[in-house]
Coordinates of C-alpha atoms in Angstrom, one line a residue:
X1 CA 93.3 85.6 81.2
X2 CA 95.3 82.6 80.5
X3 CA 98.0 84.0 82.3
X4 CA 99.3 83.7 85.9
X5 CA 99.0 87.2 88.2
X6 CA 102.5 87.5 89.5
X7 CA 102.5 87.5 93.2
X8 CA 104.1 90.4 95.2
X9 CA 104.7 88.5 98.3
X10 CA 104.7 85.1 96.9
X11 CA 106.5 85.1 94.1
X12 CA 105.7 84.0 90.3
X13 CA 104.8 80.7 92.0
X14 CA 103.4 79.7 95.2
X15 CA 105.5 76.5 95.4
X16 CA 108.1 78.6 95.4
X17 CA 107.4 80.1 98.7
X18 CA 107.7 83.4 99.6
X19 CA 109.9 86.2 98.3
X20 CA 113.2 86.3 100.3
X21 CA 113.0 89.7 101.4
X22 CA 109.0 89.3 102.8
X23 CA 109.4 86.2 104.2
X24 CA 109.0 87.7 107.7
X25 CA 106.1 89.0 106.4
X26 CA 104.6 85.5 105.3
X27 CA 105.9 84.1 108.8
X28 CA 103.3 86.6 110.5
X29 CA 100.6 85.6 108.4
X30 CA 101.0 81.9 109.1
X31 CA 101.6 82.3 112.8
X32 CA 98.5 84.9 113.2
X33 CA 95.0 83.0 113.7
X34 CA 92.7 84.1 110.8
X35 CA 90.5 85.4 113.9
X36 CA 92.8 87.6 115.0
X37 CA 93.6 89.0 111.7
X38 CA 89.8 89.6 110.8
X39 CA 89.3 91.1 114.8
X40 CA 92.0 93.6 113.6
X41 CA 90.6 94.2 110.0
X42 CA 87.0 95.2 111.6
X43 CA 88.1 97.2 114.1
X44 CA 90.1 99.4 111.8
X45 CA 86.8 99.0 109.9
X46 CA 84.7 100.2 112.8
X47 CA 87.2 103.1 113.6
X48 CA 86.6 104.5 110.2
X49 CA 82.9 104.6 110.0
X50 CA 83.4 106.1 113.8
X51 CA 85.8 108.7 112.1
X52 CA 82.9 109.4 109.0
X53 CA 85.5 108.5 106.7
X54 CA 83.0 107.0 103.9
X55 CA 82.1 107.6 100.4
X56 CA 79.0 108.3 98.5
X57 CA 78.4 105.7 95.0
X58 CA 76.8 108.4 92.5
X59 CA 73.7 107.2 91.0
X60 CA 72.5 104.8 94.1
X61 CA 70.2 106.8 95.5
X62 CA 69.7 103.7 98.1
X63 CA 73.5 103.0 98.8
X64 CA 74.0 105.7 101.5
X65 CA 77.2 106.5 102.4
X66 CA 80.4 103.6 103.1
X67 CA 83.4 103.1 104.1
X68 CA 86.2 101.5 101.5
X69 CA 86.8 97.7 102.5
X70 CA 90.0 97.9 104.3
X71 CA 92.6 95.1 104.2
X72 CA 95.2 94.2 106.9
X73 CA 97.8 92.4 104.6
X74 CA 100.2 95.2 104.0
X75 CA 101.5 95.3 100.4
X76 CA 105.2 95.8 100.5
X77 CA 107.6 97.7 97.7
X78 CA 111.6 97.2 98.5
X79 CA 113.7 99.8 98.7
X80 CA 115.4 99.7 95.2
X81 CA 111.9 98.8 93.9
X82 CA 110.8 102.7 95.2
X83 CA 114.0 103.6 93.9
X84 CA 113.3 103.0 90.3
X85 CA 109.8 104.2 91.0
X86 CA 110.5 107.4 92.4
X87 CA 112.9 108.0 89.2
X88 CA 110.4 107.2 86.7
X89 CA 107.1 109.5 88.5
X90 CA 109.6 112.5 89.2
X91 CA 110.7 112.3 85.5
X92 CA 106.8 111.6 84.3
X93 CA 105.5 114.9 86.5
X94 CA 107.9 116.8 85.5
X95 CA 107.2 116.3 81.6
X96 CA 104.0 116.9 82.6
X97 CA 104.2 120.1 84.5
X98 CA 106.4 121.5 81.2
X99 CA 103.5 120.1 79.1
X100 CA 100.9 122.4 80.8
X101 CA 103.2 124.9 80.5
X102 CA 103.6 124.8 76.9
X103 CA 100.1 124.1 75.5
X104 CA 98.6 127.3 77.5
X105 CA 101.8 128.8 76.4
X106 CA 103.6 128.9 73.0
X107 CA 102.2 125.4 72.1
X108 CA 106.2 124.5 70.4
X109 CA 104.9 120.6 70.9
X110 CA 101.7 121.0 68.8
X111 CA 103.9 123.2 66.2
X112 CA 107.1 120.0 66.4
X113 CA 104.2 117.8 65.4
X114 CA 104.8 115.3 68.7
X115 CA 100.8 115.1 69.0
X116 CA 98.0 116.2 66.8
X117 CA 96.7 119.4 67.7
X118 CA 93.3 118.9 67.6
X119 CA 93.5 116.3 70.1
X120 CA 94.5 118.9 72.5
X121 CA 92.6 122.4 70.9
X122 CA 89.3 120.2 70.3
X123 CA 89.4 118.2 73.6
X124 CA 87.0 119.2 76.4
X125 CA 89.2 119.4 79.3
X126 CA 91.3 122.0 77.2
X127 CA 90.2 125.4 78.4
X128 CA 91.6 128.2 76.0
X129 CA 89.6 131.0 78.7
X130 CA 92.9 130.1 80.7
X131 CA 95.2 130.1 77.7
X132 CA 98.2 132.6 78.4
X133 CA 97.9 132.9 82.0
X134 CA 101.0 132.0 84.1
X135 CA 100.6 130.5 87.9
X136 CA 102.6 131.7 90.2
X137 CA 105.8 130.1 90.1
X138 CA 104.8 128.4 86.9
X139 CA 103.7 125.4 88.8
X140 CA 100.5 123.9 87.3
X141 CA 100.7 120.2 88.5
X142 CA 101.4 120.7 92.5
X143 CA 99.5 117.4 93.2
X144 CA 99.6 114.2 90.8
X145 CA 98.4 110.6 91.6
X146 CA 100.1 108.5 88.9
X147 CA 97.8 105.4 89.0
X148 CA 100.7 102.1 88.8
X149 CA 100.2 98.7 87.7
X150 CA 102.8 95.6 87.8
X151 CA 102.9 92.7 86.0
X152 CA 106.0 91.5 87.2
X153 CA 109.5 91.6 89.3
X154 CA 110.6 94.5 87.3
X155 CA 107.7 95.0 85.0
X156 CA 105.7 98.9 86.1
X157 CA 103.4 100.5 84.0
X158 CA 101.9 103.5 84.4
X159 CA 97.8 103.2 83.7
X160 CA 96.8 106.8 84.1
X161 CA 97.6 110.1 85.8
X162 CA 95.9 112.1 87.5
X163 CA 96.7 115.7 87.7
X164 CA 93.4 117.1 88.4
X165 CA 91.9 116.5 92.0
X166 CA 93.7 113.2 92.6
X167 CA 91.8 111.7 95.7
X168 CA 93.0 108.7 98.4
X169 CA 95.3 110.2 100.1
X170 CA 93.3 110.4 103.6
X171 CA 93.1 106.3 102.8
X172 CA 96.6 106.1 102.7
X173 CA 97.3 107.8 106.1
X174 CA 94.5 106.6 108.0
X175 CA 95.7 103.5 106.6
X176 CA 99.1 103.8 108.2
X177 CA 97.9 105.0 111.6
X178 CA 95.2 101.8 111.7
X179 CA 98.1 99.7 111.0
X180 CA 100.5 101.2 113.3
X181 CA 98.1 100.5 116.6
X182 CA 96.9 97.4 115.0
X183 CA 100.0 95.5 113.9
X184 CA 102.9 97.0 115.6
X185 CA 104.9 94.2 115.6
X186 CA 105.1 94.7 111.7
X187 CA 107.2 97.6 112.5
X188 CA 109.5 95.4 114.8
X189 CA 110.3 93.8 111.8
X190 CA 110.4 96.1 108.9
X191 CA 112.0 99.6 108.4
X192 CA 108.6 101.3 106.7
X193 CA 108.8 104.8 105.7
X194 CA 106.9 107.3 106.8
X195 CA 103.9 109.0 105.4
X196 CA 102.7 111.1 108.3
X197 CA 104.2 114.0 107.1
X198 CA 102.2 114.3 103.8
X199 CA 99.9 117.4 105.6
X200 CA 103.0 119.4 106.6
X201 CA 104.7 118.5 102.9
X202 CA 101.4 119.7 101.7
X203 CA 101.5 123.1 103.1
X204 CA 105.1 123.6 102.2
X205 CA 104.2 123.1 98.7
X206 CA 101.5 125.7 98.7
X207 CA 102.9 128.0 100.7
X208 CA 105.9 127.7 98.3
X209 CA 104.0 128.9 95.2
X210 CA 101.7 131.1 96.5
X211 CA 102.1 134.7 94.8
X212 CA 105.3 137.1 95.0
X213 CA 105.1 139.8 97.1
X214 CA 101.9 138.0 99.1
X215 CA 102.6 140.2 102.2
X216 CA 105.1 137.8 104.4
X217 CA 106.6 134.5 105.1
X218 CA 103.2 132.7 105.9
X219 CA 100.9 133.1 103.4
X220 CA 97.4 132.5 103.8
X221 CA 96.1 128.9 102.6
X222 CA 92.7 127.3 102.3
X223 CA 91.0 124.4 101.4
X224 CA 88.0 124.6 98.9
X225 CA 85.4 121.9 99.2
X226 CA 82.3 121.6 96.9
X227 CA 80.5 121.2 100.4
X228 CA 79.6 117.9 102.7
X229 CA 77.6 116.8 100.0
X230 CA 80.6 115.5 98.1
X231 CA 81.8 111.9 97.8
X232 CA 85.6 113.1 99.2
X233 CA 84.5 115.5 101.9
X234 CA 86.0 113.6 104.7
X235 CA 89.2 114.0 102.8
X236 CA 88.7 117.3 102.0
X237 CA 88.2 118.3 105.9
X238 CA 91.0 115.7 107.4
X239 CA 93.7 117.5 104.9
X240 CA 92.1 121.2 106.1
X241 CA 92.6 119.9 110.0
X242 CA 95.8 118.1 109.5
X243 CA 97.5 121.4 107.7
X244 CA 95.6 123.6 110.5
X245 CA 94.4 126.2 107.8
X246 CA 90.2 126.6 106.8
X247 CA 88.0 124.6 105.1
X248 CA 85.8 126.9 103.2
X249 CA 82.9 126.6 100.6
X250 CA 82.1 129.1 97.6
X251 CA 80.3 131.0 100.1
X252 CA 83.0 131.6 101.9
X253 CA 85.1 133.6 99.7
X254 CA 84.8 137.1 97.6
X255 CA 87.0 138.5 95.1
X256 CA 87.5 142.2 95.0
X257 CA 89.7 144.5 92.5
X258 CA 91.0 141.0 91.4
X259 CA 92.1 139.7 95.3
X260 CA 90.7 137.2 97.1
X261 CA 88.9 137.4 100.6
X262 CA 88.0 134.9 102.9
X263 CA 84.9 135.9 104.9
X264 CA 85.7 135.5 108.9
X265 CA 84.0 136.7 112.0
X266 CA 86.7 139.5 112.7
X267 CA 85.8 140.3 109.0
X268 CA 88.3 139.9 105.3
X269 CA 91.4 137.9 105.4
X270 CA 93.0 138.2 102.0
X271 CA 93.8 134.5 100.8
X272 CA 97.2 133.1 98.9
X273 CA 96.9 130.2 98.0
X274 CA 93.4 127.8 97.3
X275 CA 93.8 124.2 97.4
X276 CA 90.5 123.6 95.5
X277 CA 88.6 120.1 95.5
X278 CA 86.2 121.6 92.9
X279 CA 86.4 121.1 88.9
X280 CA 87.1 123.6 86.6
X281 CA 83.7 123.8 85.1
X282 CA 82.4 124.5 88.5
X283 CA 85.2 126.9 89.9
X284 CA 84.4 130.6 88.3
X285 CA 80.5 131.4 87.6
X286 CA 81.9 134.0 85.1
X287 CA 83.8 132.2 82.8
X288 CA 82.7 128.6 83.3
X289 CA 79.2 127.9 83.9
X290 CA 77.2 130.4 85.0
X291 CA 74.9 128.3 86.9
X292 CA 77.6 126.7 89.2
X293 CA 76.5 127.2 92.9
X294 CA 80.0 125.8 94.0
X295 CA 82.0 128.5 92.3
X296 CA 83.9 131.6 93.4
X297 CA 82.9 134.4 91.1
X298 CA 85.6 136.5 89.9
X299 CA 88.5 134.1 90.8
X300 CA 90.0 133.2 87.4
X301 CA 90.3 137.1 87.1
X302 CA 92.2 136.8 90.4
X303 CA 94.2 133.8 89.2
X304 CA 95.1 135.8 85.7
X305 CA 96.2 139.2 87.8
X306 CA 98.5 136.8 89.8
X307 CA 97.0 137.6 93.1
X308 CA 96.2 134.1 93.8
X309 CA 97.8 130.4 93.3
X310 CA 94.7 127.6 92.4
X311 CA 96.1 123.9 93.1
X312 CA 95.7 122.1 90.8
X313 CA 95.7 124.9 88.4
X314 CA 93.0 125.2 85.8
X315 CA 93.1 123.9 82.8
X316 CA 95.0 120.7 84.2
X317 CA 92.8 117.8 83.0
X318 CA 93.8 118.0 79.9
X319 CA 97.5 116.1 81.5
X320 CA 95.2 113.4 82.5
X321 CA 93.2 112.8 79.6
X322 CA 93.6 109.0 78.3
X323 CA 93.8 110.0 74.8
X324 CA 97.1 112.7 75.9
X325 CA 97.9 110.1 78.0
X326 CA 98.7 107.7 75.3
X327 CA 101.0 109.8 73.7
X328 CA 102.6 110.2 77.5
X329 CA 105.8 108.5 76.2
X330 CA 106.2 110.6 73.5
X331 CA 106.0 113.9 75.4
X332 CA 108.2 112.6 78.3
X333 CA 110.8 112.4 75.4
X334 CA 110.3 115.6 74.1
X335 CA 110.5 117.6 77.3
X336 CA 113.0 115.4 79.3
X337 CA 115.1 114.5 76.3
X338 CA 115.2 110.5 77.1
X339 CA 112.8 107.8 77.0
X340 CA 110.2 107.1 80.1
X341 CA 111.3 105.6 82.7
X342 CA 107.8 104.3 83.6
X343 CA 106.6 103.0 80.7
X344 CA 102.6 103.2 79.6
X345 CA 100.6 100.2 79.0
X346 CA 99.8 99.9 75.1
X347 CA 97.2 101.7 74.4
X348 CA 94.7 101.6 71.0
X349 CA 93.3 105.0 69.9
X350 CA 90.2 104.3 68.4
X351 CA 90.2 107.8 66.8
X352 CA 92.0 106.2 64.5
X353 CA 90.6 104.1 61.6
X354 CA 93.4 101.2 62.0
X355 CA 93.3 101.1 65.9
X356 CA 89.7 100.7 65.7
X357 CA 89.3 98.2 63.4
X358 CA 91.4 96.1 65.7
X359 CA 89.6 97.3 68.9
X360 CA 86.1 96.0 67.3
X361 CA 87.7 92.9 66.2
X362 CA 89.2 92.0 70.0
X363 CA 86.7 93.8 72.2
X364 CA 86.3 90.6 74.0
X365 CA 90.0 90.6 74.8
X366 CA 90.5 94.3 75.7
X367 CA 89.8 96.9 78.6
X368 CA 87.9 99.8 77.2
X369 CA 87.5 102.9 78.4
X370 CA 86.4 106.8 78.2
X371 CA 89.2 109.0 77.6
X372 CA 87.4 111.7 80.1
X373 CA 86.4 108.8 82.1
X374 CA 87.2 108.1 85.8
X375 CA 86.3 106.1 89.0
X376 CA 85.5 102.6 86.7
X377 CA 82.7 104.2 84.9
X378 CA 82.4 104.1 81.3
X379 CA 84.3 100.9 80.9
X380 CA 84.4 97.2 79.5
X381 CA 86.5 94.8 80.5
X382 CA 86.3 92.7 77.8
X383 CA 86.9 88.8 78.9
X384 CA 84.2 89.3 82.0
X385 CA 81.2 91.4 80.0
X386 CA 78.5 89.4 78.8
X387 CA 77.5 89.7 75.2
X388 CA 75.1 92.3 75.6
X389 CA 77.9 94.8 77.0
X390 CA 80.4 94.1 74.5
X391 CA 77.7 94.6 71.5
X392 CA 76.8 97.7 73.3
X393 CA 79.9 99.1 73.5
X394 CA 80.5 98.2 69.8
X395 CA 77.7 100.6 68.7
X396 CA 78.9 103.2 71.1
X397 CA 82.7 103.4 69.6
X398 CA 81.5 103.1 65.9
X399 CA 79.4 105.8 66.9
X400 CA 81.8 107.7 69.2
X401 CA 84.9 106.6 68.1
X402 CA 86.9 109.3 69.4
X403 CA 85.5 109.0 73.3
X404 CA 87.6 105.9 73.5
X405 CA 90.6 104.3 74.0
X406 CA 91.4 100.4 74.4
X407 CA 94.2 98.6 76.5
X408 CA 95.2 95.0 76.7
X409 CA 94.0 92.4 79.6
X410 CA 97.1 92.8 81.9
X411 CA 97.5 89.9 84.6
X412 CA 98.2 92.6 87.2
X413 CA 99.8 91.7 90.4
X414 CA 98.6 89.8 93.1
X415 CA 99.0 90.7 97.4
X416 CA 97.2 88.1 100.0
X417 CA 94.4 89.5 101.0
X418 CA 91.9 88.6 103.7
X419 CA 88.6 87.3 102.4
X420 CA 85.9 85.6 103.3
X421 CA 87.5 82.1 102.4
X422 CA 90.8 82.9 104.3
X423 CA 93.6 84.7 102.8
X424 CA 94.0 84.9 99.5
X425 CA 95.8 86.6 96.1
X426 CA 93.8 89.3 95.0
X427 CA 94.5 91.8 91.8
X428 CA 96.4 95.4 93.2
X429 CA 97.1 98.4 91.4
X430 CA 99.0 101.7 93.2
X431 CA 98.3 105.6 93.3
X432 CA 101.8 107.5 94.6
X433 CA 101.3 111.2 95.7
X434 CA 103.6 113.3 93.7
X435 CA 104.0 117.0 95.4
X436 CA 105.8 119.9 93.1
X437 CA 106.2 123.2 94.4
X438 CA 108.3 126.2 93.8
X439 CA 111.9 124.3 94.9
X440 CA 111.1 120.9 93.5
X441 CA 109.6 117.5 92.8
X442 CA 108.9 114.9 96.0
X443 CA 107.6 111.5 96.1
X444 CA 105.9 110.7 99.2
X445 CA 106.8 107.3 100.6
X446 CA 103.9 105.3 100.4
X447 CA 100.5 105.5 98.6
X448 CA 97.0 104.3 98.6
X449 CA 97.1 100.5 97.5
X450 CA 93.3 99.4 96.2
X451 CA 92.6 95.9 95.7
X452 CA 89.8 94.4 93.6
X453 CA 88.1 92.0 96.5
X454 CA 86.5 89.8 93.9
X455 CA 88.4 86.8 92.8
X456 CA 89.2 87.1 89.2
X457 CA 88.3 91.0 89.3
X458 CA 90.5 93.6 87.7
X459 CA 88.5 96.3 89.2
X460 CA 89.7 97.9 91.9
X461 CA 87.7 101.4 92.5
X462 CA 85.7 101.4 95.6
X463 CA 82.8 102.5 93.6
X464 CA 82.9 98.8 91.8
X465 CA 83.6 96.9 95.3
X466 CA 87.4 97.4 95.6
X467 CA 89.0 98.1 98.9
X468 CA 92.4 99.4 100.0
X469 CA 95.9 98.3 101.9
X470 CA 98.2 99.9 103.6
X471 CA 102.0 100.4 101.2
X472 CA 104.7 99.9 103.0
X473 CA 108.0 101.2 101.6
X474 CA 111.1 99.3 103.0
X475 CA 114.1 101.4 104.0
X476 CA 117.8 99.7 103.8
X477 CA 119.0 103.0 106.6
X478 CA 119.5 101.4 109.9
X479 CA 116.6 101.7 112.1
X480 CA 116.6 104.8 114.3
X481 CA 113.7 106.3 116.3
X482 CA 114.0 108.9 114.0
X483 CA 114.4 109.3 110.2
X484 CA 115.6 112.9 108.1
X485 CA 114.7 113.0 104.5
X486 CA 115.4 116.0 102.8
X487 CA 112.9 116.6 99.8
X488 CA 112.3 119.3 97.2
X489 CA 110.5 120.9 100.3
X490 CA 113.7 121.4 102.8
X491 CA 114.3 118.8 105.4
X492 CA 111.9 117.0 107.9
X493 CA 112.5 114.5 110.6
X494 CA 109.9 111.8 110.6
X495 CA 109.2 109.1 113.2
X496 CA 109.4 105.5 111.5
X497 CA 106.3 104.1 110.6
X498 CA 104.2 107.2 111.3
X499 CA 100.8 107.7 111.4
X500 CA 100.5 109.6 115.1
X501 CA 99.4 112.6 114.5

């Protein structure tokens, strides 16, 4: 890339030695024999295929099911790092919350002229059979994983959001509680926030939107799966357990006179609030597609009649597009009234004649990618494809050019990572959990760190070989055995460095 990665824990240069503030961190990794460090790594390893928390690779028939490489270097953001992070995601899912709001709404951004409004009326993820309807609450974003990349000290850039079904977050506490009974000296030496109480956040923020007037103070709330068949089920059935409400499938549900029932052996519970892990074109046989197996029938009806809260509402993948999301910077303006905190990486439309020109001109210089893509599918990365790829994606976007946007090379950060040669840098990016519910916006204190675990490789999603790390988020409060944090969901008493649940 002709540039060098910035280190997190090392620095901008090696010779420089380490960062002051992780040097206890680099002190651990010298003075801990590399087979000690890879006994740790597989026994995590072994612990998570023992707990079934793998992943299926779509289209390898062969590949079975695995677990996502996991890494025992800990990636490490300071406390006024988070700081200025926690600012920026708060202020980007809140502009996109009012977004959603507007465009199923009164559409006053499309009418200002901020984006074109084809790009939003003609785009697939828009779904005008939810147009008017108002979520409880009006709440349409409740869960966001707001993909981060760095570049630098001080350089963040936000790569994409994901406001749909945003997966990973099972990783990043199963990563904490592997790292907690692995390396507990770490947290002898470093005040980490917890993340162990991202199930009980969770359930506050449903139960915090769910309908007015839902019959009492604990509504009911369940978990809707696609079925053990899906790549996330594990997650979908460790976030069911760890809230302690049901895991239920399609099956498992009937609407009636617009109010849903969940089916039980003592016979109908009404339900509140669905937490759904299925997409919108699968979620409602009657106004999606008919032949979905996976759907509920009858439940948008439920949703419209206000009888039921859907998280992530319907309708919310067009807040995660990457065409919207170029003009991200744009609409955090116009709703928050300043400029984005997080900034977006530059991004080419090649709907446009000029950007394209410029995209087919550099296409062995730029990342490429689907607009509705996801997961690493669909894209080039220019200065590793061979000359067959690039020349195939050149006849796809003068074909398509619509389906695509382009992005420079970044030299994204670098965290040690244990490899097969020893430990060494390896290219990171960062999904943080945002939560909104009825009283507010909440970061969780942590995230799912994946790393690309080929040297040189930009690519970090497990279904292209990356792996993940635990993210520890330094706290300057003096170390307690407990630690309060009051959030947009009330206040909760955590035990440092969680992960026991």
């Amino acid at each position: 890339m002709g540039t060098t990665a910035f280190d997190e824990i090392m620095g901008a240069s090696s010779a420089d030695g380490a960062r002051p503030e992780l040097r206890e961190l680099c002190r651990w990794l010298a003075d801990t024999p590399d087979g000690e460090l890879r006994r740790r790594q597989q026994s995590a390893e072994t612990t998570f295929r023992q707990l079934g928390i793998t992943f299926a690779v779509y289209g390898e028939s062969e590949a079975g099911e695995r677990i996502i490489p996991f890494d025992i270097v800990p990636r490490v953001f300071l406390a006024d790092e988070w700081a200025r992070l926690s600012e920026g995601l708060v202020q980007r899912v809140e502009a996109i919350n009012a977004f959603l709001v507007d465009i199923y709404g009164d559409q006053k951004i499309l009418r200002d002229g901020v984006l074109p409004a084809d790009l939003v009326l003609g785009n697939a993820q828009f779904r005008p059979e939810i147009a008017g309807i108002r979520p409880p609450h009006d709440v349409w974003a409740h869960i966001c994983g707001i993909d981060l990349v760095r570049t630098g000290p001080d350089d963040f850039f936000v790569l994409e959001d994901n406001a749909r079904t945003p997966s990973g977050v099972s990783y990043m506490l199963e990563n904490r509680e592997a790292m907690v009974r692995l390396c507990p000296e770490l947290f002898a030496k470093f005040r980490v926030a917890a993340v162990d109480s991202y199930p009980d956040r969770l359930l506050e923020t449903m139960r915090s939107v769910a309908p007015r007037g839902c019959g009492g103070p604990r509504p009911t709330c369940v978990v809707l799966t696609p079925g053990h068949y899906n790549s996330a089920y594990y997650e979908h059935s460790f976030l069911a357990d760890s809230m302690g409400v049901e895991l239920v499938e399609a099956a498992d549900l009937v609407v009636d006179d617009d109010v849903v029932y969940m089916r039980t052996i003592e016979g109908r519970v009404r339900v509140d609030v669905i937490y759904r892990r299925v997409d919108d074109d699968y979620l409602d046989p009657l106004v999606f597609r008919p032949d979905s197996m996976l759907g509920v029938p009858g439940l948008i009806a439920a949703y419209a009649a206000g009888n039921v809260a859907i998280i992530n509402a319907p309708g919310n993948g067009i807040a995660d597009d990457k065409a919207i999301y170029s003009y991200m910077p744009e609409i955090v303006k116009y709703y928050s009234g300043g400029d984005a905190r997080l900034p977006n990486v530059e991004t080419y439309r090649c709907r446009e004649p000029q950007a394209l020109k410029y995209v087919l001109d550099h296409l062995d210089e730029l990342v490429v990618k689907l607009v509705d893509g996801s997961g690493g599918y669909g894209m080039l990365v220019g200065p590793t494809a061979s000359s067959a790829e690039i020349e195939r994606f050149r006849a796809a976007l003068v074909a398509e050019p619509e389906r695509y946007i382009a992005q420079p090379t970044l030299a994204l950060s670098t965290v040690p990572t244990l490899v097969e040669q020893g430990v060494a840098p390896r290219h990171v990016d960062f999904r943080p959990f945002v939560l909104t519910g009825a009283k507010g916006v909440q970061v969780v204190p942590g995230g799912l760190t994946r790393v690309a675990l080929r040297e040189g490789s930009l690519v970090v999603n497990s279904s292209q070989g990356g792996g993940t790390k635990d993210s520890f988020v330094l706290m300057d409060e003096p170390r307690s055995m407990t630690q309060t944090m009051s959030g947009a969901g009330g206040t909760m008493t955590q035990t440092l460095g969680g992960g026991q649940r």
